[in-house]
Coordinates of C-alpha atoms and ligand atoms in Angstrom, one line a residue:
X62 CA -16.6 -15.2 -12.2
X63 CA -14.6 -17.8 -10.1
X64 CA -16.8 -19.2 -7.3
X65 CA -15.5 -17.1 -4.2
X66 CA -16.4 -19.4 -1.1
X67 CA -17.4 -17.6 1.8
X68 CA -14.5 -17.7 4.1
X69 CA -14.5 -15.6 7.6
X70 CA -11.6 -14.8 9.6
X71 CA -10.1 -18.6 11.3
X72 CA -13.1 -20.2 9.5
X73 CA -12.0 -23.6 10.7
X74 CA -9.4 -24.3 8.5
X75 CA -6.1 -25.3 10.0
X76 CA -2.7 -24.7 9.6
X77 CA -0.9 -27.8 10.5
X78 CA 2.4 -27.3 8.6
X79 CA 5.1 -24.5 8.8
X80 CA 6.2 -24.5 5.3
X81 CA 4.8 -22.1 2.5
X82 CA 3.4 -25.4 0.6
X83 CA 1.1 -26.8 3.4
X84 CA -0.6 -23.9 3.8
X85 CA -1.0 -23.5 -0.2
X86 CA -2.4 -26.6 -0.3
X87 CA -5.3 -25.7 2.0
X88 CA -5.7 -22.6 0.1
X89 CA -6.3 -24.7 -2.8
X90 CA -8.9 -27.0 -1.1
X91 CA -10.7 -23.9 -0.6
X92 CA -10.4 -21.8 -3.8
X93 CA -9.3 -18.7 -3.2
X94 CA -5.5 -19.0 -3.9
X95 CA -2.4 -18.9 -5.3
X96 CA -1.9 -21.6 -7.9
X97 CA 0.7 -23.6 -7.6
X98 CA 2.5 -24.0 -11.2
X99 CA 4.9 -26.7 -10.3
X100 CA 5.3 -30.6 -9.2
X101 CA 6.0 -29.4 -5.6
X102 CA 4.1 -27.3 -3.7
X103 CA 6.2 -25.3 -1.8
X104 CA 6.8 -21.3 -2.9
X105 CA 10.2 -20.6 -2.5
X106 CA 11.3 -17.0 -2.1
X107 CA 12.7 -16.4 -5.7
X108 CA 16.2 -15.2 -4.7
X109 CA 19.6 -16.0 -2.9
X110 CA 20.4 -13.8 -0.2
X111 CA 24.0 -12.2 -1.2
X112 CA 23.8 -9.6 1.4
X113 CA 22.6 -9.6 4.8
X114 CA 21.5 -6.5 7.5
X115 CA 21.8 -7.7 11.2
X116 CA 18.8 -7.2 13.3
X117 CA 19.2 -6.6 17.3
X118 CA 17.1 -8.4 19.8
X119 CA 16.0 -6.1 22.6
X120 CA 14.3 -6.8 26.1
X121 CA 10.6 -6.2 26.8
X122 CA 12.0 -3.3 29.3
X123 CA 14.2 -2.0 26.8
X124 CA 10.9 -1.8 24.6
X125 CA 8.9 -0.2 27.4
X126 CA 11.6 2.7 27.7
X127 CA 11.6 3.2 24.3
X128 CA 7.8 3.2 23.8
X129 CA 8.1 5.4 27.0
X130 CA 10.6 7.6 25.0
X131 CA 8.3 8.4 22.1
X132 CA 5.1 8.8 23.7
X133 CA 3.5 5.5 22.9
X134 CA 4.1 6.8 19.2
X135 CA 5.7 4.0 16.6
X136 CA 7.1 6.5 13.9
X137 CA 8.8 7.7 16.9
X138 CA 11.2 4.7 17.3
X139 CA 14.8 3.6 16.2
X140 CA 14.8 1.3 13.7
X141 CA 17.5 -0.7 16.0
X142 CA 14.8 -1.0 18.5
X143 CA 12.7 -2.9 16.3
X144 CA 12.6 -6.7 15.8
X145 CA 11.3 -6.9 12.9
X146 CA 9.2 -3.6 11.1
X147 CA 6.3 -4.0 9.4
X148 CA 5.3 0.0 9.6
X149 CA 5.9 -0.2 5.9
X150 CA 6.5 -1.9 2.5
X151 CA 7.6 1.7 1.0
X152 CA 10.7 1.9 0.4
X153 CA 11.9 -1.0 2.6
X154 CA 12.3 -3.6 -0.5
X155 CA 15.8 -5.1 -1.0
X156 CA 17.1 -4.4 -4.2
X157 CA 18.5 -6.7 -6.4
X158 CA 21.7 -7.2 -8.2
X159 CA 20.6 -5.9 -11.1
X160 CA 19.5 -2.7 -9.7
X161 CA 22.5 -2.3 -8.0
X162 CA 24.3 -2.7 -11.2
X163 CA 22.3 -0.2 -12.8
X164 CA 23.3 2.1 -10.4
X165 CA 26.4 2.1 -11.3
X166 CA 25.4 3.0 -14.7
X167 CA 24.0 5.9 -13.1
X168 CA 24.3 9.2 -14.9
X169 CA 24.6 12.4 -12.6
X170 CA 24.7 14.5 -15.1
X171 CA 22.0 18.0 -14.1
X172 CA 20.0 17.9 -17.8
X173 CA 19.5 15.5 -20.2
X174 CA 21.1 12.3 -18.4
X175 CA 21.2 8.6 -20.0
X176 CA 19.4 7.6 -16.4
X177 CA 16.7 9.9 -17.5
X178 CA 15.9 8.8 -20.6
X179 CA 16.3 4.8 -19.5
X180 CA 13.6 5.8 -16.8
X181 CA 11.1 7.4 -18.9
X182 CA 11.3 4.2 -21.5
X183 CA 10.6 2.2 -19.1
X184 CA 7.6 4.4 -17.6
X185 CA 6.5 4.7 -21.0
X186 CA 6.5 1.7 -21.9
X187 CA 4.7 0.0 -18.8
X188 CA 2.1 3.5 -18.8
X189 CA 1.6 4.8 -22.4
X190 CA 1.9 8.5 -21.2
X191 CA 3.3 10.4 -23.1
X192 CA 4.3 12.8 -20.3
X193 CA 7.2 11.3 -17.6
X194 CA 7.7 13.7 -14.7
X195 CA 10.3 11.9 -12.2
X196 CA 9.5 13.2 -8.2
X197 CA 11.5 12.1 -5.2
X198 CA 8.6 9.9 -4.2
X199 CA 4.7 9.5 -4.4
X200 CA 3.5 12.4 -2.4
X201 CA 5.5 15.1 -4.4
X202 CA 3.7 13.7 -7.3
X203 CA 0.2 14.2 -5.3
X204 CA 1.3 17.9 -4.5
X205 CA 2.3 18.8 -7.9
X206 CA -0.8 17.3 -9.5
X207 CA -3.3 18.7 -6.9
X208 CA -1.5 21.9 -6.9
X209 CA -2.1 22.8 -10.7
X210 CA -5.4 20.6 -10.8
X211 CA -7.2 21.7 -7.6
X212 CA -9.1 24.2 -6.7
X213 CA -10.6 25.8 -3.2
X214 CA -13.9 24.2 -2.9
X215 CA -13.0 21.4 -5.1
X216 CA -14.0 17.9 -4.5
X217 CA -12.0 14.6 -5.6
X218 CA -13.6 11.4 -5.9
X219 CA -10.9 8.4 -5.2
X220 CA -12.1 4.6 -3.9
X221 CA -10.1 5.7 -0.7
X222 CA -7.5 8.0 -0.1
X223 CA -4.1 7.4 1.4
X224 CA -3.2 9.7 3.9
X225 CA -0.8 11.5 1.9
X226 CA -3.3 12.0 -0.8
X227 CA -6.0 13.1 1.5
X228 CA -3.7 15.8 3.0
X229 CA -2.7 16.9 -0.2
X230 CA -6.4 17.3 -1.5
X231 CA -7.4 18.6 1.5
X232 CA -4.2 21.1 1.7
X233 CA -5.6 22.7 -1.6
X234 CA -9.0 23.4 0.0
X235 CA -10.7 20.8 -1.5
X236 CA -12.7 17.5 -0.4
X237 CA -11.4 14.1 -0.7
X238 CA -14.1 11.8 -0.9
X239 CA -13.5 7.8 -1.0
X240 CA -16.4 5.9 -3.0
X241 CA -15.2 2.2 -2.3
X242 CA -17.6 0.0 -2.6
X243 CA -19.7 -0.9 0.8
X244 CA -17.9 -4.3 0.7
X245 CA -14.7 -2.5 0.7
X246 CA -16.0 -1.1 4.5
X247 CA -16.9 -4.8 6.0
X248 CA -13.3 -6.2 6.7
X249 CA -14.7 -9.6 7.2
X250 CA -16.9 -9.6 3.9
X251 CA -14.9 -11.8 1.4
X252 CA -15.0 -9.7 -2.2
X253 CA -12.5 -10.4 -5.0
X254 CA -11.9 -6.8 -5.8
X255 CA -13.2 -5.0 -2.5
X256 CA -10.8 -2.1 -3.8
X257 CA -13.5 -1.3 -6.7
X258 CA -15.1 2.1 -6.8
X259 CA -18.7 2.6 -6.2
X260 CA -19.5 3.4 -9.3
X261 CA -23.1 4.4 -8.9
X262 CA -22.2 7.0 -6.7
X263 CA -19.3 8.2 -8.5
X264 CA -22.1 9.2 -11.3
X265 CA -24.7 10.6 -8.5
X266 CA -21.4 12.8 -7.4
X267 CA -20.4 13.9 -11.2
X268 CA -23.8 14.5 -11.8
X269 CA -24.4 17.3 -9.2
X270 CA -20.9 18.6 -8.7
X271 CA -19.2 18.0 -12.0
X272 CA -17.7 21.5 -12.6
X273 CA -16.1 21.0 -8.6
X274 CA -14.6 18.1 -9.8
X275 CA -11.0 18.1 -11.7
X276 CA -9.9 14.8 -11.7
X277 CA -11.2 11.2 -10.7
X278 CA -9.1 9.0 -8.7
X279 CA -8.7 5.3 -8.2
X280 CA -5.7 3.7 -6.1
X281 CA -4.5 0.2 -6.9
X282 CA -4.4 -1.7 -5.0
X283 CA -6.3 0.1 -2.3
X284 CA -4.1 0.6 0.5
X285 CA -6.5 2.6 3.1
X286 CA -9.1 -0.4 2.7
X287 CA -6.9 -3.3 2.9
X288 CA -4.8 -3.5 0.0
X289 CA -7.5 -5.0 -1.7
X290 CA -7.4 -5.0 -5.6
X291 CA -9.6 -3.3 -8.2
X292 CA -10.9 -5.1 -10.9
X293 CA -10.4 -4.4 -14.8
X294 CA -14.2 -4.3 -14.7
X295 CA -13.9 -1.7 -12.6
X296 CA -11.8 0.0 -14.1
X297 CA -13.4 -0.2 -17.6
X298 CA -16.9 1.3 -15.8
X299 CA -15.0 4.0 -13.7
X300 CA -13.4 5.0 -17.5
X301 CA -16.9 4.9 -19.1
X302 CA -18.6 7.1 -16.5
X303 CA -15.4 9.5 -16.4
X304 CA -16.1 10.0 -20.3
X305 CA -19.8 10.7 -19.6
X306 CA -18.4 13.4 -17.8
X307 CA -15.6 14.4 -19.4
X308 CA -13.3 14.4 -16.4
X309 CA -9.6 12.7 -16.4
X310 CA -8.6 9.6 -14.6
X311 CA -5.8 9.1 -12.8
X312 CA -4.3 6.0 -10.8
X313 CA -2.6 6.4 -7.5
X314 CA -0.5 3.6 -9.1
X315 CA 1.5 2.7 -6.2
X316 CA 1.0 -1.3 -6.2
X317 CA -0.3 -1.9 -9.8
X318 CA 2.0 -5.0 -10.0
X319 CA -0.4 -6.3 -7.1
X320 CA -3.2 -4.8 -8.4
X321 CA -2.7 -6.7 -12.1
X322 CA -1.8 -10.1 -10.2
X323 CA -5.2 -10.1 -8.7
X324 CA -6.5 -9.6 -11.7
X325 CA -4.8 -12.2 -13.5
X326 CA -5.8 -14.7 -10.5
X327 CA -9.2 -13.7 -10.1
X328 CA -11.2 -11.9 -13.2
X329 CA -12.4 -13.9 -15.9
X330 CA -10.0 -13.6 -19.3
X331 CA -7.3 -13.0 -18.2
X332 CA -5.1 -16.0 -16.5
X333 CA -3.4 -16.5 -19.6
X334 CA -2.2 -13.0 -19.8
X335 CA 1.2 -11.5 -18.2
X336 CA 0.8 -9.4 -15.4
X337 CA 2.8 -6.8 -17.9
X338 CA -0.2 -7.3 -20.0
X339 CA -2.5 -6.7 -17.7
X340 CA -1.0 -3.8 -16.1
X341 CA -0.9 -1.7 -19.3
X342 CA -4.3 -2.4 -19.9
X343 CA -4.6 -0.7 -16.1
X344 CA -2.7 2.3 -17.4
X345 CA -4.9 2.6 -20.6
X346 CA -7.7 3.3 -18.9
X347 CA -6.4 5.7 -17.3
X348 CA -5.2 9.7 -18.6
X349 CA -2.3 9.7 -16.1
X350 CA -0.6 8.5 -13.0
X351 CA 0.6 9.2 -9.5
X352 CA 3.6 6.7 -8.6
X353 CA 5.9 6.2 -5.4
X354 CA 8.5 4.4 -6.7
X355 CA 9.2 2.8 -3.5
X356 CA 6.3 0.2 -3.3
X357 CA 6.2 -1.3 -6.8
X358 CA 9.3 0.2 -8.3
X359 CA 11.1 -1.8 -6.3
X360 CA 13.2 1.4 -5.1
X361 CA 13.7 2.7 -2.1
X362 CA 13.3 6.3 -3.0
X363 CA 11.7 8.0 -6.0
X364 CA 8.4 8.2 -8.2
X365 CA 7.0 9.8 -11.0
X366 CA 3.8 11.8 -12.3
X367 CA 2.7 11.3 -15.6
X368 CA -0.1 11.9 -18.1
X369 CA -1.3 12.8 -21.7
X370 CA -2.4 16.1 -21.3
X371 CA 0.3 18.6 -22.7
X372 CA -0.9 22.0 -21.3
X373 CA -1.3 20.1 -17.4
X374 CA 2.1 18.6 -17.9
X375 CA 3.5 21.8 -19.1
X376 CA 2.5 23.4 -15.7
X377 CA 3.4 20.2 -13.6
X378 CA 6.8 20.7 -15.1
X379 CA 7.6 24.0 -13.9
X380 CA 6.0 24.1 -10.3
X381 CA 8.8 20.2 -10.4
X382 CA 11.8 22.6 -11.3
X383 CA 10.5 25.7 -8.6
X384 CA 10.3 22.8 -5.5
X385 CA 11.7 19.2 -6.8
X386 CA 14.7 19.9 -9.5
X387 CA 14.7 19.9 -13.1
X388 CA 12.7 17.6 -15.1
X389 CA 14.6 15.6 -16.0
X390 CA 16.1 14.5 -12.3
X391 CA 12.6 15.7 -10.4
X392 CA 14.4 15.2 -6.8
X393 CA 16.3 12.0 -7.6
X394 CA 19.8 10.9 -8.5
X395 CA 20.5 9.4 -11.4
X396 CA 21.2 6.2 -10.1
X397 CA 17.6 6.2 -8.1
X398 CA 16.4 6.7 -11.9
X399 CA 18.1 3.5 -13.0
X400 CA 17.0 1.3 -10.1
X401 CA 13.5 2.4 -10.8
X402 CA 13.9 1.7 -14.1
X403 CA 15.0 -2.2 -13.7
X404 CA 12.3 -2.3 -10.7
X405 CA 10.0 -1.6 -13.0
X406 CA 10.5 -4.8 -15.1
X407 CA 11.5 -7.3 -11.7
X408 CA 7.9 -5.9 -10.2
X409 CA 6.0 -7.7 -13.3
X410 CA 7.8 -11.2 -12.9
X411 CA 5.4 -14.2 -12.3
X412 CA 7.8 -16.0 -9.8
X413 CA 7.8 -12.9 -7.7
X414 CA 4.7 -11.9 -7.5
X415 CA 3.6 -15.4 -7.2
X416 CA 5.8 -15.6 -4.0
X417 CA 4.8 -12.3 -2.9
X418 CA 1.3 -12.5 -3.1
X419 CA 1.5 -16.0 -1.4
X420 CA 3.8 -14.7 1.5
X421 CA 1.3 -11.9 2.6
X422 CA -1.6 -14.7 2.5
X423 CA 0.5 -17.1 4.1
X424 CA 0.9 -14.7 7.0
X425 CA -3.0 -14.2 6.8
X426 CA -3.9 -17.3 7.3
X427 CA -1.1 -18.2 10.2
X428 CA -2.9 -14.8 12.0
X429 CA -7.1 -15.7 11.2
X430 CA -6.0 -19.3 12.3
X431 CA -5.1 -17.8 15.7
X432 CA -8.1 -16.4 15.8
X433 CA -7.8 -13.1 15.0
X434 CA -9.6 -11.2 12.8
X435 CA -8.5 -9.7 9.4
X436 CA -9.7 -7.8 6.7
X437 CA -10.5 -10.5 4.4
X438 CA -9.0 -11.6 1.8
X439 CA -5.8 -10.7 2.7
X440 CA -4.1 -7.5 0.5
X441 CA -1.4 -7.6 -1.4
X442 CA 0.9 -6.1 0.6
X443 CA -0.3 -6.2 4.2
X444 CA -2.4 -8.3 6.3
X445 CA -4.4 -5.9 8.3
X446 CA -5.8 -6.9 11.6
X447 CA -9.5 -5.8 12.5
X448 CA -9.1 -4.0 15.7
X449 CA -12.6 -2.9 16.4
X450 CA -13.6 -6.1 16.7
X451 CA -10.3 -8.2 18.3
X452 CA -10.8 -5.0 21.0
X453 CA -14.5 -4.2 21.6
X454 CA -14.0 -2.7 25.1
X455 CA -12.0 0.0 23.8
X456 CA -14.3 2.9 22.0
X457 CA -13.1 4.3 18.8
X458 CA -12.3 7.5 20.5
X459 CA -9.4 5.4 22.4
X460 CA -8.1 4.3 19.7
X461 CA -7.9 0.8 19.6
X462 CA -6.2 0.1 16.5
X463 CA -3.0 2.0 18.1
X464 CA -3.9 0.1 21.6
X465 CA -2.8 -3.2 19.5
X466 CA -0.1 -2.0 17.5
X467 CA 1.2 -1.0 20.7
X468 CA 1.1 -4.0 23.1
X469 CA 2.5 -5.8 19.4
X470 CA 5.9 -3.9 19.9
X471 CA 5.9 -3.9 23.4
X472 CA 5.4 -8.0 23.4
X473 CA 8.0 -8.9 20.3
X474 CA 9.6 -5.8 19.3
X475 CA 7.2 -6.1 16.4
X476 CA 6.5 -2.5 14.2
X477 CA 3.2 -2.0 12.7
X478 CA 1.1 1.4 11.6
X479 CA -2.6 2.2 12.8
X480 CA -4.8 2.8 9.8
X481 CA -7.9 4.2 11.8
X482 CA -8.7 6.6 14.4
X483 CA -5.8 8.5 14.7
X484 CA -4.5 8.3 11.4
X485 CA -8.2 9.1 9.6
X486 CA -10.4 10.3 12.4
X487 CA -11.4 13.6 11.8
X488 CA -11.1 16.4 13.9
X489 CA -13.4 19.4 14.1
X490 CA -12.8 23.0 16.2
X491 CA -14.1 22.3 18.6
X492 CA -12.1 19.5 19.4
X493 CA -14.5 16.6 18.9
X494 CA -13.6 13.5 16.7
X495 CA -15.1 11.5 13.9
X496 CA -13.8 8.4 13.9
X497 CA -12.7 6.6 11.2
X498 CA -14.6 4.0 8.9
X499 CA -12.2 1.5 10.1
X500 CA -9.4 0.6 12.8
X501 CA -7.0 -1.5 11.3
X502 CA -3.6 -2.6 12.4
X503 CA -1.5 -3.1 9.4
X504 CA 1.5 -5.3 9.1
X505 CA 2.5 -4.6 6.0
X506 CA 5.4 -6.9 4.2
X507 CA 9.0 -5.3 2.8
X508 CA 9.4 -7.2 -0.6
X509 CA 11.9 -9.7 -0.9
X510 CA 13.4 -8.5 2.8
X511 CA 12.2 -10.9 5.2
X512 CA 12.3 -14.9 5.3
X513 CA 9.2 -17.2 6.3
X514 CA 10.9 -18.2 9.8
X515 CA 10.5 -14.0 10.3
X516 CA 6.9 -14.2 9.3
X517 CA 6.4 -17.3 11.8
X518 CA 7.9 -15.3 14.2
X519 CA 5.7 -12.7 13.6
X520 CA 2.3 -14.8 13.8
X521 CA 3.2 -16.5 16.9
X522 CA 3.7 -13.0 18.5
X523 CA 0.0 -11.8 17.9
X524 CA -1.3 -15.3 18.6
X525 CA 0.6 -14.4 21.9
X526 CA -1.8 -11.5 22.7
X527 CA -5.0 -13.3 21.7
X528 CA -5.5 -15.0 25.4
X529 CA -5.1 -11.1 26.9
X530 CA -7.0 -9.3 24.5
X531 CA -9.6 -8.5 26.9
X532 CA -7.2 -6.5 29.2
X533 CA -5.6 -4.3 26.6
X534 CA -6.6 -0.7 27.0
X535 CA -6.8 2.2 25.2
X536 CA -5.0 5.8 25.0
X537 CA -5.7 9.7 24.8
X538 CA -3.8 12.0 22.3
X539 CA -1.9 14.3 24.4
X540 CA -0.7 16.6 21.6
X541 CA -1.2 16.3 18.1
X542 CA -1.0 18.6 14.7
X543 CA -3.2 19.8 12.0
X544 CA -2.5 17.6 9.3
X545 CA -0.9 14.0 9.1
X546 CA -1.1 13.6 12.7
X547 CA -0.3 10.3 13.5
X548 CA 3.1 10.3 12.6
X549 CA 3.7 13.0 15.6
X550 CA 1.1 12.5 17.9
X551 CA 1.7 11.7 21.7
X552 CA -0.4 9.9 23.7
X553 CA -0.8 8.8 27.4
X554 CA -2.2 5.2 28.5
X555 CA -5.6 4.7 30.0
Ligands
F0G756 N1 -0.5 6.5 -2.4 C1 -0.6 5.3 -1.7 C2 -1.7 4.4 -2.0 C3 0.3 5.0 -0.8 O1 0.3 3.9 -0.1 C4 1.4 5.9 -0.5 C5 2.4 5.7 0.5 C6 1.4 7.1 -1.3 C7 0.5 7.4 -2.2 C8 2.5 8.1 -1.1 O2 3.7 7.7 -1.6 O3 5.2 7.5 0.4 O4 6.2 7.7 -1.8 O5 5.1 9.6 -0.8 N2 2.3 4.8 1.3 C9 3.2 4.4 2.3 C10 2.6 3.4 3.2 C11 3.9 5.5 3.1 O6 3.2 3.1 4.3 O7 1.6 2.8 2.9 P1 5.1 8.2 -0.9

């Protein structure tokens, strides 16, 4: 294993330079890194901009009304009142030319279109399923699996849930229980693959609840905890005590691009393999797949379910036709189908995910040398910012994640997504609250959308905040519902 230095959150080392390079070449200093393949040293964004999307600049009072307007609630805004929005990297990639020209290949036809069967080579080929079920995006997916896999009572096993997933399991009366590994919980603990399953208790759980238990999960990379990789270690032992057991496996494949450049940078034996390579290895291991299209497809709508087992798939395939469309559409247009299908193959490209692997850490660093902390490492898709401890006078129960994410819009027009209290915290009859394992902040990165002066923009905005962290203070949930509640909820400053 590659000596992994210890390395906190603004550890000392400085960022003196503005330019993607300067910072590499720290990281290099101190391990951890992004190799630089070339004579120079500065990562380029791997694309020409041929088309460009104004953004409007708004005043701090025009934010106030607007966060006024919503209820202090994010998902409630326009995106024209939003510098720049990092709520998301799903489904707010920019495509490229070559998707665009596939979509004008596009086949609308109801049954049996050209898109369809481009869509499921290229699913088949990257997976090895031999079942291709195209959804309008990643949650239909989750329903239709859970739906014809879950039971009442039932119980789920998954290194951490998304919210979507968790909703889903839980919809279908079952448990969702996350078994990430207790580095995966410490966001300053530095851990190549804090994404990996704990895979002692995955056998304790198998071992007394087996027959509860239809299907294992295990999300690359793991979004809930940080975006933070799983390794093909992991993967191999996950497989292994799944067999014991005889229960499936299935990836919540959202970022396996990500998830198989980690690999490639960090496990032994495999830097000299493509990330193509190493992702089909991933899928090997695995009996099927949950995708949203719209992280590592590279789309901005669309996703797919697929598997090996015949009779499941059989069964997936009708409950698709009674709430998504026929199978071979599943939701989508034809030309979604096509852009998916060339996404598929950009996602996998060393230059890009070299560049965007280096743009989320280069972010990381700007932000932990401000002096804020971070789950460490940095994900592959989002830097996410350790509330709980950047806010210690506000509880849990006021929801300090949302507190920051908050005063981040309402100082730079800024949009980011809570990942703690009110997005995980659970909420018994009575009306009392767990809170979560976690409050994170998340900025998470659009791919190939926004340009390094952006991302400068954005780290001088939180190092803005830093001096008045102090005074920030929390807020109360004024009305909320049952499931997925953050994306509704109002609140009411304290
Ligand atoms: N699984 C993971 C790990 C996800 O991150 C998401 C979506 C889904 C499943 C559901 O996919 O949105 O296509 O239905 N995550 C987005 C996010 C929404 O912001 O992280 P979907």
């Amino acid at each position: 294993m590659k000596r992994w230095p210890a390395m906190t959150a603004g550890g000392g080392r400085r960022v003196t330079r503005n330019d993607y390079g300067a910072v590499a070449r720290i990281r290099q200093a101190s391990f951890i890194l992004t190799p630089m393949p070339f004579e120079f040293r500065t990562i380029i964004e791997p694309f020409r901009i041929k088309s460009v999307e104004p953004i409007r600049f708004s005043s701090p009072d025009e934010r106030e009304q607007a966060l006024r307007r919503t209820g202090y609630n994010l998902f409630g805004l326009r995106s024209e009142d939003v510098l720049i929005d990092l709520l998301t990297d799903s489904g707010t990639g920019a495509m490229s030319a070559e998707q665009w020209a596939g979509m004008m290949r596009g086949d609308e036809s109801y049954a049996g279109s050209r898109s369809f069967f481009r869509f499921e080579r290229a699913v088949r080929d990257l997976t090895g399923f031999r079942h291709v079920i195209p959804t309008h995006q990643g949650r239909a997916a989750e329903r239709i699996l859970f739906g014809e896999a879950v039971r009442q009572g039932g119980v789920v096993p998954n290194n951490t849930h998304f919210d979507t997933t968790r909703a889903n399991v839980e919809h279908d009366g079952a448990t969702a229980l996350d078994l990430v590994i207790a580095e995966g919980l410490q966001p300053s603990f530095d851990h190549p693959f804090k994404g990996n399953m704990d895979v002692g208790r995955l056998d304790e759980t198998l071992a007394a609840e087996r027959d509860r238990v239809p299907l294992v999960m295990v999300t690359v990379t793991n979004n809930s905890g940080g975006g933070q990789p799983v390794s093909m270690e992991n993967l191999r032992a996950v497989r292994a005590v799944c067999d014991r057991y005889d229960v499936p496996l299935f990836l919540d494949a959202c970022r396996f691009a990500e998830n198989a450049w980690f690999i490639k940078q960090r496990e032994p034996g495999f830097d000299a393999r493509s990330p193509e390579e190493i992702a089909r290895e991933m899928f090997s291991l695995a009996d099927g797949a949950t995708f949203s299209a719209k992280k590592d497809g590279l789309a901005n709508i669309g996703g797919f379910l697929a598997m090996n087992d015949d009779d499941l798939a059989a069964r997936c395939r009708n409950n698709l036709i009674l709430t998504e469309g026929f199978p071979t559409y599943g939701g989508l247009a034809g030309y979604d189908l096509e852009a998916i299908a060339v996404g598929l193959r950009e996602v996998l490209d060393e230059d890009y995910l070299r560049y965007r692997i280096r743009s989320v850490e280069y972010l990381w660093e700007k932000v932990a040398a401000a002096g804020v902390p971070c789950v460490s490492p940095p994900g592959g898709h989002a830097v996410y910012v350790d509330a709980k401890t950047l806010l210690p006078q506000i509880p849990p129960s006021q929801y300090p994640a949302h507190a920051l994410a908050i005063e981040l819009f309402r100082a730079g027009g800024i949009r980011t997504v809570e990942i703690g209290s009110v997005m995980f915290g659970r909420v018994h009859d009575d009306g009392t609250e767990d809170p979560a394992a976690m409050e994170l902040v998340r900025l998470a990165i659009p791919r190939r959308v926004y340009t390094q002066s952006h991302i400068d923009y954005v780290a001088e905005v939180i190092a803005s905040i830093v001096p008045r962290a102090a005074e920030l203070r929390g807020y109360a949930i004024t009305s909320q519902s049952k499931y997925l509640r953050h994306f509704t909820a109002q609140f009411e400053q304290l």
